[in-house]
């Protein structure tokens, strides 16, 4: 299983602002609702959580279907608000190398290629509507 770290933000808005927290919650719920994706929040600060705690969203991808679902979800989430920005950190299983992709207009092709590389070049088939830049 490939694990990736996902961090959603709103450009020009502080990370602890309610709009950012709501957008992150939406992303987490979207990820949890997709079959084949495993999403969990990890407390980065180590203070036990609580309101305004710094958390990291970890997503587990179990195969080609989950890779495609993740790519489509990223595209849709970014498209809901022009201020949205996403950082995706993918650790390659074989080498431990970390691939980091960030921005408000992430290339779906770049994300797909990074996920393929991290998952041992597993085939990722995208639906026609998921192709192109978000």
Coordinates of N, CA, C and O in Angstrom, one line a residue:
X1 N 0.8 -1.2 0.0 CA 0.0 0.0 0.0 C 0.9 1.2 0.0 O 1.8 1.3 0.7
X2 N 0.6 2.2 -0.8 CA 1.3 3.5 -0.9 C 0.6 4.4 0.0 O -0.6 4.6 0.0
X3 N 1.4 5.1 0.9 CA 0.8 6.1 1.8 C 1.4 7.5 1.3 O 2.5 7.6 1.0
X4 N 0.4 8.4 1.3 CA 0.8 9.8 0.9 C 0.3 10.8 1.9 O -0.7 10.5 2.6
X5 N 0.9 11.9 2.0 CA 0.5 13.0 2.9 C -0.1 14.0 2.1 O 0.4 14.4 1.0
X6 N -1.3 14.5 2.5 CA -2.0 15.6 1.8 C -2.3 16.7 2.7 O -2.8 16.6 3.8
X7 N -2.0 18.0 2.2 CA -2.3 19.2 3.0 C -3.0 20.2 2.2 O -2.5 20.7 1.2
X8 N -4.3 20.4 2.5 CA -5.1 21.4 1.8 C -5.0 22.8 2.5 O -5.0 22.9 3.7
X9 N -5.0 23.8 1.6 CA -4.9 25.2 2.1 C -5.8 26.1 1.3 O -6.2 25.7 0.2
X10 N -6.0 27.3 1.8 CA -6.6 28.4 1.0 C -5.6 29.5 0.8 O -5.0 30.0 1.9
X11 N -5.3 29.9 -0.4 CA -4.3 30.9 -0.6 C -4.7 32.2 0.0 O -5.8 32.7 -0.1
X12 N -3.8 32.8 0.8 CA -4.0 34.1 1.4 C -4.8 34.0 2.7 O -5.1 35.0 3.3
X13 N -5.1 32.8 3.2 CA -5.9 32.6 4.4 C -5.0 31.8 5.4 O -4.4 30.8 5.1
X14 N -5.0 32.3 6.7 CA -4.2 31.6 7.7 C -4.8 30.2 7.9 O -6.0 29.9 7.8
X15 N -3.8 29.2 8.2 CA -4.2 27.8 8.3 C -5.2 27.5 9.4 O -5.9 26.5 9.4
X16 N -5.3 28.4 10.4 CA -6.2 28.1 11.5 C -7.6 28.8 11.3 O -8.5 28.7 12.2
X17 N -7.8 29.5 10.2 CA -9.0 30.1 9.9 C -10.1 29.1 9.7 O -9.9 28.0 9.1
X18 N -11.4 29.3 10.1 CA -12.4 28.3 10.0 C -12.7 27.9 8.5 O -13.0 26.7 8.3
X19 N -12.5 28.8 7.5 CA -12.7 28.4 6.1 C -11.7 27.3 5.7 O -12.0 26.4 5.0
X20 N -10.4 27.5 6.2 CA -9.4 26.5 5.9 C -9.7 25.2 6.6 O -9.6 24.1 5.9
X21 N -10.1 25.2 7.8 CA -10.4 24.0 8.6 C -11.6 23.3 7.9 O -11.6 22.1 7.8
X22 N -12.6 24.1 7.5 CA -13.7 23.5 6.8 C -13.3 22.8 5.5 O -13.8 21.7 5.2
X23 N -12.5 23.5 4.7 CA -12.0 22.9 3.4 C -11.2 21.6 3.7 O -11.4 20.6 3.0
X24 N -10.4 21.6 4.7 CA -9.6 20.4 5.0 C -10.6 19.3 5.5 O -10.4 18.1 5.1
X25 N -11.6 19.6 6.3 CA -12.5 18.6 6.7 C -13.3 18.0 5.5 O -13.5 16.8 5.5
X26 N -13.6 18.9 4.6 CA -14.3 18.4 3.4 C -13.4 17.5 2.6 O -13.9 16.4 2.1
X27 N -12.1 17.8 2.5 CA -11.2 16.9 1.8 C -11.1 15.6 2.5 O -11.1 14.5 1.9
X28 N -11.0 15.6 3.8 CA -10.9 14.4 4.6 C -12.2 13.5 4.4 O -12.1 12.3 4.2
X29 N -13.3 14.1 4.5 CA -14.6 13.4 4.3 C -14.7 12.8 2.8 O -15.1 11.7 2.6
X30 N -14.2 13.6 1.9 CA -14.2 13.1 0.5 C -13.3 11.9 0.3 O -13.7 10.9 -0.3
X31 N -12.2 11.9 0.9 CA -11.2 10.8 0.9 C -11.7 9.6 1.6 O -11.6 8.5 1.1
X32 N -12.4 9.8 2.7 CA -12.9 8.7 3.5 C -14.1 8.0 2.8 O -14.3 6.8 3.0
X33 N -14.8 8.7 1.9 CA -16.0 8.2 1.2 C -15.6 7.3 0.0 O -16.5 6.6 -0.5
X34 N -14.4 7.4 -0.5 CA -14.0 6.7 -1.7 C -13.5 5.2 -1.3 O -12.6 5.1 -0.5
X35 N -14.2 4.2 -2.0 CA -13.7 2.9 -1.8 C -12.2 2.7 -2.2 O -11.8 3.3 -3.2
X36 N -11.5 2.0 -1.5 CA -10.1 1.7 -1.8 C -9.1 2.7 -1.2 O -7.9 2.5 -1.3
X37 N -9.6 3.8 -0.7 CA -8.8 4.8 -0.1 C -8.9 4.7 1.4 O -10.0 4.5 2.0
X38 N -7.8 4.8 2.1 CA -7.9 4.8 3.6 C -7.3 6.2 4.0 O -6.2 6.5 3.7
X39 N -8.1 6.9 4.7 CA -7.7 8.3 5.2 C -7.7 8.3 6.7 O -8.6 7.9 7.4
X40 N -6.6 9.0 7.2 CA -6.5 9.1 8.7 C -5.8 10.4 8.9 O -4.9 10.9 8.2
X41 N -6.2 11.1 10.0 CA -5.5 12.3 10.5 C -4.4 11.9 11.5 O -4.6 11.0 12.4
X42 N -3.3 12.6 11.4 CA -2.2 12.3 12.3 C -1.8 13.6 13.0 O -1.6 14.7 12.3
X43 N -1.8 13.7 14.3 CA -1.4 14.8 15.1 C 0.0 15.1 14.9 O 0.9 14.4 15.4
X44 N 0.4 16.2 14.2 CA 1.8 16.5 13.9 C 2.4 17.1 15.2 O 3.6 16.9 15.5
X45 N 1.7 18.0 15.9 CA 2.3 18.7 17.0 C 2.5 17.8 18.2 O 3.3 18.1 19.1
X46 N 1.9 16.7 18.3 CA 2.0 15.7 19.4 C 1.4 16.2 20.7 O 1.7 15.7 21.7
X47 N 0.4 17.2 20.6 CA -0.2 17.7 21.8 C -1.5 17.1 22.0 O -2.3 17.6 22.9
X48 N -1.9 16.0 21.4 CA -3.1 15.3 21.6 C -4.3 15.8 20.9 O -5.4 15.4 21.1
X49 N -4.1 16.7 20.0 CA -5.3 17.2 19.2 C -5.9 18.4 19.8 O -5.3 19.1 20.6
X50 N -7.2 18.5 19.6 CA -8.0 19.6 20.1 C -8.2 20.6 19.0 O -7.7 20.6 17.9
X51 N -9.0 21.6 19.3 CA -9.4 22.6 18.4 C -8.1 23.4 17.9 O -7.3 23.8 18.7
X52 N -8.0 23.5 16.6 CA -6.8 24.2 16.0 C -5.5 23.4 16.0 O -4.5 24.0 15.7
X53 N -5.6 22.1 16.4 CA -4.4 21.3 16.4 C -3.8 21.2 15.0 O -4.6 21.2 14.1
X54 N -2.5 21.0 14.9 CA -1.9 20.8 13.6 C -2.0 19.3 13.3 O -1.4 18.5 14.0
X55 N -2.7 19.0 12.2 CA -2.8 17.6 11.8 C -2.3 17.4 10.4 O -2.3 18.4 9.6
X56 N -1.9 16.2 10.1 CA -1.5 15.8 8.8 C -2.5 14.7 8.3 O -2.8 13.9 9.0
X57 N -2.9 14.8 7.0 CA -3.8 13.9 6.5 C -3.0 12.8 5.7 O -2.2 13.2 4.8
X58 N -3.1 11.6 6.1 CA -2.4 10.5 5.5 C -3.4 9.6 4.7 O -4.5 9.3 5.3
X59 N -3.1 9.4 3.5 CA -4.0 8.6 2.6 C -3.3 7.3 2.2 O -2.2 7.4 1.7
X60 N -4.0 6.2 2.4 CA -3.4 4.9 1.9 C -4.1 4.5 0.6 O -5.3 4.6 0.5
X61 N -3.3 4.2 -0.4 CA -3.8 3.8 -1.7 C -3.4 2.3 -1.9 O -2.3 1.9 -1.8
X62 N -4.4 1.5 -2.2 CA -4.2 0.1 -2.3 C -4.1 -0.5 -3.7 O -3.8 -1.7 -3.8
X63 N -4.3 0.3 -4.7 CA -4.1 -0.3 -6.1 C -4.5 0.7 -7.1 O -4.7 1.9 -6.8
X64 N -4.5 0.3 -8.4 CA -4.7 1.2 -9.5 C -6.1 1.9 -9.4 O -6.2 3.1 -9.7
X65 N -7.1 1.2 -9.0 CA -8.4 1.9 -8.8 C -8.4 3.0 -7.8 O -9.0 4.0 -8.0
X66 N -7.7 2.7 -6.7 CA -7.6 3.8 -5.6 C -6.8 4.9 -6.1 O -7.0 6.1 -5.7
X67 N -5.7 4.7 -6.9 CA -4.9 5.8 -7.4 C -5.8 6.7 -8.3 O -5.7 7.9 -8.2
X68 N -6.6 6.1 -9.2 CA -7.4 6.9 -10.1 C -8.5 7.6 -9.3 O -8.7 8.8 -9.6
X69 N -9.0 7.0 -8.2 CA -10.0 7.7 -7.4 C -9.4 8.9 -6.7 O -10.0 10.0 -6.6
X70 N -8.2 8.7 -6.2 CA -7.5 9.8 -5.5 C -7.2 11.0 -6.5 O -7.5 12.2 -6.2
X71 N -6.8 10.7 -7.7 CA -6.5 11.7 -8.7 C -7.8 12.5 -9.0 O -7.8 13.7 -9.1
X72 N -8.8 11.8 -9.3 CA -10.1 12.4 -9.6 C -10.6 13.3 -8.4 O -11.1 14.4 -8.6
X73 N -10.4 12.8 -7.2 CA -10.9 13.6 -6.0 C -10.1 14.8 -5.9 O -10.6 15.9 -5.6
X74 N -8.8 14.8 -6.1 CA -7.9 16.0 -6.0 C -8.4 17.0 -7.0 O -8.5 18.2 -6.7
X75 N -8.6 16.6 -8.2 CA -9.1 17.5 -9.3 C -10.4 18.2 -8.9 O -10.5 19.4 -9.0
X76 N -11.3 17.4 -8.4 CA -12.6 18.0 -8.0 C -12.5 18.9 -6.8 O -13.1 20.0 -6.8
X77 N -11.7 18.5 -5.8 CA -11.5 19.3 -4.6 C -10.9 20.7 -4.9 O -11.4 21.7 -4.5
X78 N -9.9 20.7 -5.7 CA -9.2 21.9 -6.1 C -10.2 22.8 -6.9 O -10.1 24.0 -6.8
X79 N -11.0 22.2 -7.7 CA -11.9 22.9 -8.6 C -13.1 23.6 -7.9 O -13.7 24.5 -8.5
X80 N -13.3 23.3 -6.6 CA -14.4 23.9 -5.9 C -14.2 25.3 -5.5 O -15.2 26.0 -5.2
X81 N -13.0 25.8 -5.4 CA -12.7 27.1 -4.9 C -11.3 27.5 -5.5 O -10.3 26.8 -5.3
X82 N -11.2 28.6 -6.2 CA -10.0 29.0 -6.8 C -8.8 29.3 -5.8 O -7.7 29.3 -6.2
X83 N -9.2 29.5 -4.6 CA -8.1 29.8 -3.6 C -7.5 28.5 -3.0 O -6.5 28.6 -2.3
X84 N -8.0 27.4 -3.4 CA -7.5 26.1 -2.8 C -6.2 25.8 -3.4 O -5.9 25.9 -4.6
X85 N -5.3 25.3 -2.5 CA -4.0 24.8 -2.9 C -3.8 23.5 -2.1 O -4.3 23.3 -1.1
X86 N -3.0 22.6 -2.7 CA -2.8 21.3 -2.2 C -1.3 20.9 -2.3 O -0.7 21.2 -3.2
X87 N -0.8 20.3 -1.2 CA 0.5 19.7 -1.2 C 0.3 18.2 -1.0 O -0.3 17.8 -0.1
X88 N 0.9 17.5 -2.0 CA 0.8 16.0 -1.9 C 2.3 15.5 -1.8 O 3.1 15.8 -2.7
X89 N 2.6 14.8 -0.8 CA 3.9 14.2 -0.6 C 3.8 12.7 -0.7 O 3.0 12.1 0.1
X90 N 4.5 12.1 -1.6 CA 4.4 10.7 -1.9 C 5.8 10.1 -1.7 O 6.8 10.5 -2.2
X91 N 5.8 9.0 -0.9 CA 7.0 8.3 -0.6 C 7.1 7.0 -1.5 O 6.2 6.2 -1.4
X92 N 8.1 6.9 -2.3 CA 8.2 5.8 -3.2 C 8.5 4.5 -2.3 O 9.4 4.6 -1.4
X93 N 7.8 3.5 -2.6 CA 8.0 2.2 -1.8 C 9.4 1.7 -1.9 O 10.0 1.3 -0.9
X94 N 9.9 1.6 -3.1 CA 11.2 0.9 -3.3 C 12.4 1.7 -2.8 O 13.3 1.1 -2.2
X95 N 12.4 3.0 -2.9 CA 13.6 3.8 -2.6 C 13.5 4.7 -1.4 O 14.4 5.1 -0.8
X96 N 12.2 4.9 -1.0 CA 12.0 5.8 0.2 C 12.1 7.3 -0.3 O 11.9 8.2 0.6
X97 N 12.3 7.6 -1.5 CA 12.4 8.9 -2.1 C 11.0 9.6 -1.9 O 10.0 9.0 -2.2
X98 N 11.0 10.9 -1.5 CA 9.8 11.6 -1.4 C 9.6 12.5 -2.6 O 10.5 13.3 -2.9
X99 N 8.4 12.4 -3.2 CA 8.0 13.3 -4.3 C 7.0 14.2 -3.7 O 6.0 13.8 -3.2
X100 N 7.2 15.5 -3.9 CA 6.3 16.5 -3.4 C 5.8 17.4 -4.5 O 6.5 17.9 -5.3
X101 N 4.4 17.4 -4.6 CA 3.8 18.2 -5.6 C 2.9 19.2 -4.9 O 2.1 18.8 -4.0
X102 N 3.0 20.5 -5.2 CA 2.1 21.5 -4.6 C 1.7 22.6 -5.5 O 2.4 22.9 -6.5
X103 N 0.6 23.2 -5.2 CA 0.1 24.3 -6.0 C -1.4 24.3 -6.0 O -2.1 23.4 -5.6
X104 N -2.0 25.4 -6.6 CA -3.4 25.5 -6.8 C -3.9 24.9 -8.1 O -5.0 24.6 -8.3
X105 N -2.9 24.7 -9.0 CA -3.3 24.1 -10.3 C -2.3 22.9 -10.6 O -1.5 23.0 -11.5
X106 N -2.5 21.9 -9.8 CA -1.7 20.7 -9.9 C -2.0 20.0 -11.2 O -3.2 19.8 -11.5
X107 N -1.0 19.7 -12.0 CA -1.2 18.9 -13.2 C -1.6 17.5 -12.9 O -0.9 16.8 -12.1
X108 N -2.7 17.1 -13.4 CA -3.2 15.7 -13.1 C -2.3 14.7 -13.7 O -2.0 13.7 -13.0
X109 N -1.6 15.0 -14.8 CA -0.7 14.1 -15.4 C 0.6 13.9 -14.5 O 1.1 12.8 -14.2
X110 N 1.0 15.1 -13.9 CA 2.2 15.0 -13.0 C 1.9 14.2 -11.7 O 2.7 13.4 -11.3
X111 N 0.7 14.4 -11.2 CA 0.3 13.7 -10.0 C 0.1 12.2 -10.3 O 0.6 11.4 -9.5
X112 N -0.5 11.9 -11.4 CA -0.6 10.5 -11.8 C 0.7 9.8 -12.0 O 0.9 8.7 -11.5
X113 N 1.7 10.5 -12.7 CA 3.0 9.9 -12.9 C 3.7 9.7 -11.5 O 4.4 8.7 -11.3
X114 N 3.6 10.6 -10.6 CA 4.2 10.5 -9.3 C 3.6 9.3 -8.6 O 4.4 8.6 -7.9
X115 N 2.3 9.2 -8.6 CA 1.7 8.1 -8.0 C 2.1 6.7 -8.6 O 2.3 5.8 -7.9
X116 N 2.2 6.7 -9.9 CA 2.6 5.5 -10.6 C 4.0 5.1 -10.1 O 4.3 3.9 -9.8
X117 N 4.9 6.1 -10.1 CA 6.3 5.8 -9.7 C 6.4 5.3 -8.2 O 7.1 4.4 -7.9
X118 N 5.6 5.9 -7.4 CA 5.6 5.5 -6.0 C 5.0 4.2 -5.7 O 5.3 3.5 -4.8
X119 N 4.1 3.8 -6.6 CA 3.4 2.5 -6.5 C 4.0 1.4 -7.4 O 3.3 0.5 -7.8
X120 N 5.2 1.6 -7.8 CA 5.9 0.6 -8.6 C 5.3 0.6 -10.0 O 5.2 -0.5 -10.6
X121 N 5.0 1.7 -10.6 CA 4.5 1.9 -11.9 C 3.2 1.1 -12.2 O 2.9 0.7 -13.3
X122 N 2.3 1.0 -11.2 CA 1.0 0.3 -11.4 C 0.2 1.2 -12.3 O 0.3 2.4 -12.4
X123 N -0.6 0.5 -13.1 CA -1.4 1.2 -14.1 C -2.4 2.0 -13.5 O -3.1 1.6 -12.6
X124 N -2.6 3.3 -13.9 CA -3.6 4.2 -13.4 C -4.4 4.6 -14.6 O -3.9 5.3 -15.5
X125 N -5.6 4.1 -14.7 CA -6.5 4.5 -15.8 C -7.4 5.6 -15.3 O -8.1 5.4 -14.3
X126 N -7.4 6.7 -16.0 CA -8.3 7.8 -15.6 C -9.5 7.9 -16.5 O -9.4 7.7 -17.7
X127 N -10.6 8.2 -15.9 CA -11.8 8.5 -16.7 C -11.5 9.7 -17.6 O -10.8 10.6 -17.2
X128 N -12.2 9.8 -18.7 CA -12.0 10.9 -19.6 C -12.1 12.2 -19.0 O -11.4 13.2 -19.2
X129 N -13.1 12.4 -18.1 CA -13.3 13.7 -17.4 C -12.2 14.1 -16.4 O -12.2 15.2 -16.0
X130 N -11.3 13.1 -16.1 CA -10.3 13.4 -15.1 C -9.0 13.8 -15.7 O -8.1 14.2 -15.0
X131 N -8.9 13.8 -17.0 CA -7.7 14.2 -17.7 C -7.6 15.7 -17.8 O -8.5 16.4 -17.7
X132 N -6.3 16.2 -17.8 CA -6.1 17.6 -18.0 C -5.7 18.2 -16.6 O -5.7 17.6 -15.6
X133 N -5.4 19.5 -16.6 CA -5.1 20.2 -15.4 C -6.3 20.6 -14.7 O -7.3 21.0 -15.3
X134 N -6.2 20.7 -13.4 CA -7.3 21.1 -12.6 C -7.3 22.6 -12.4 O -6.3 23.2 -12.6

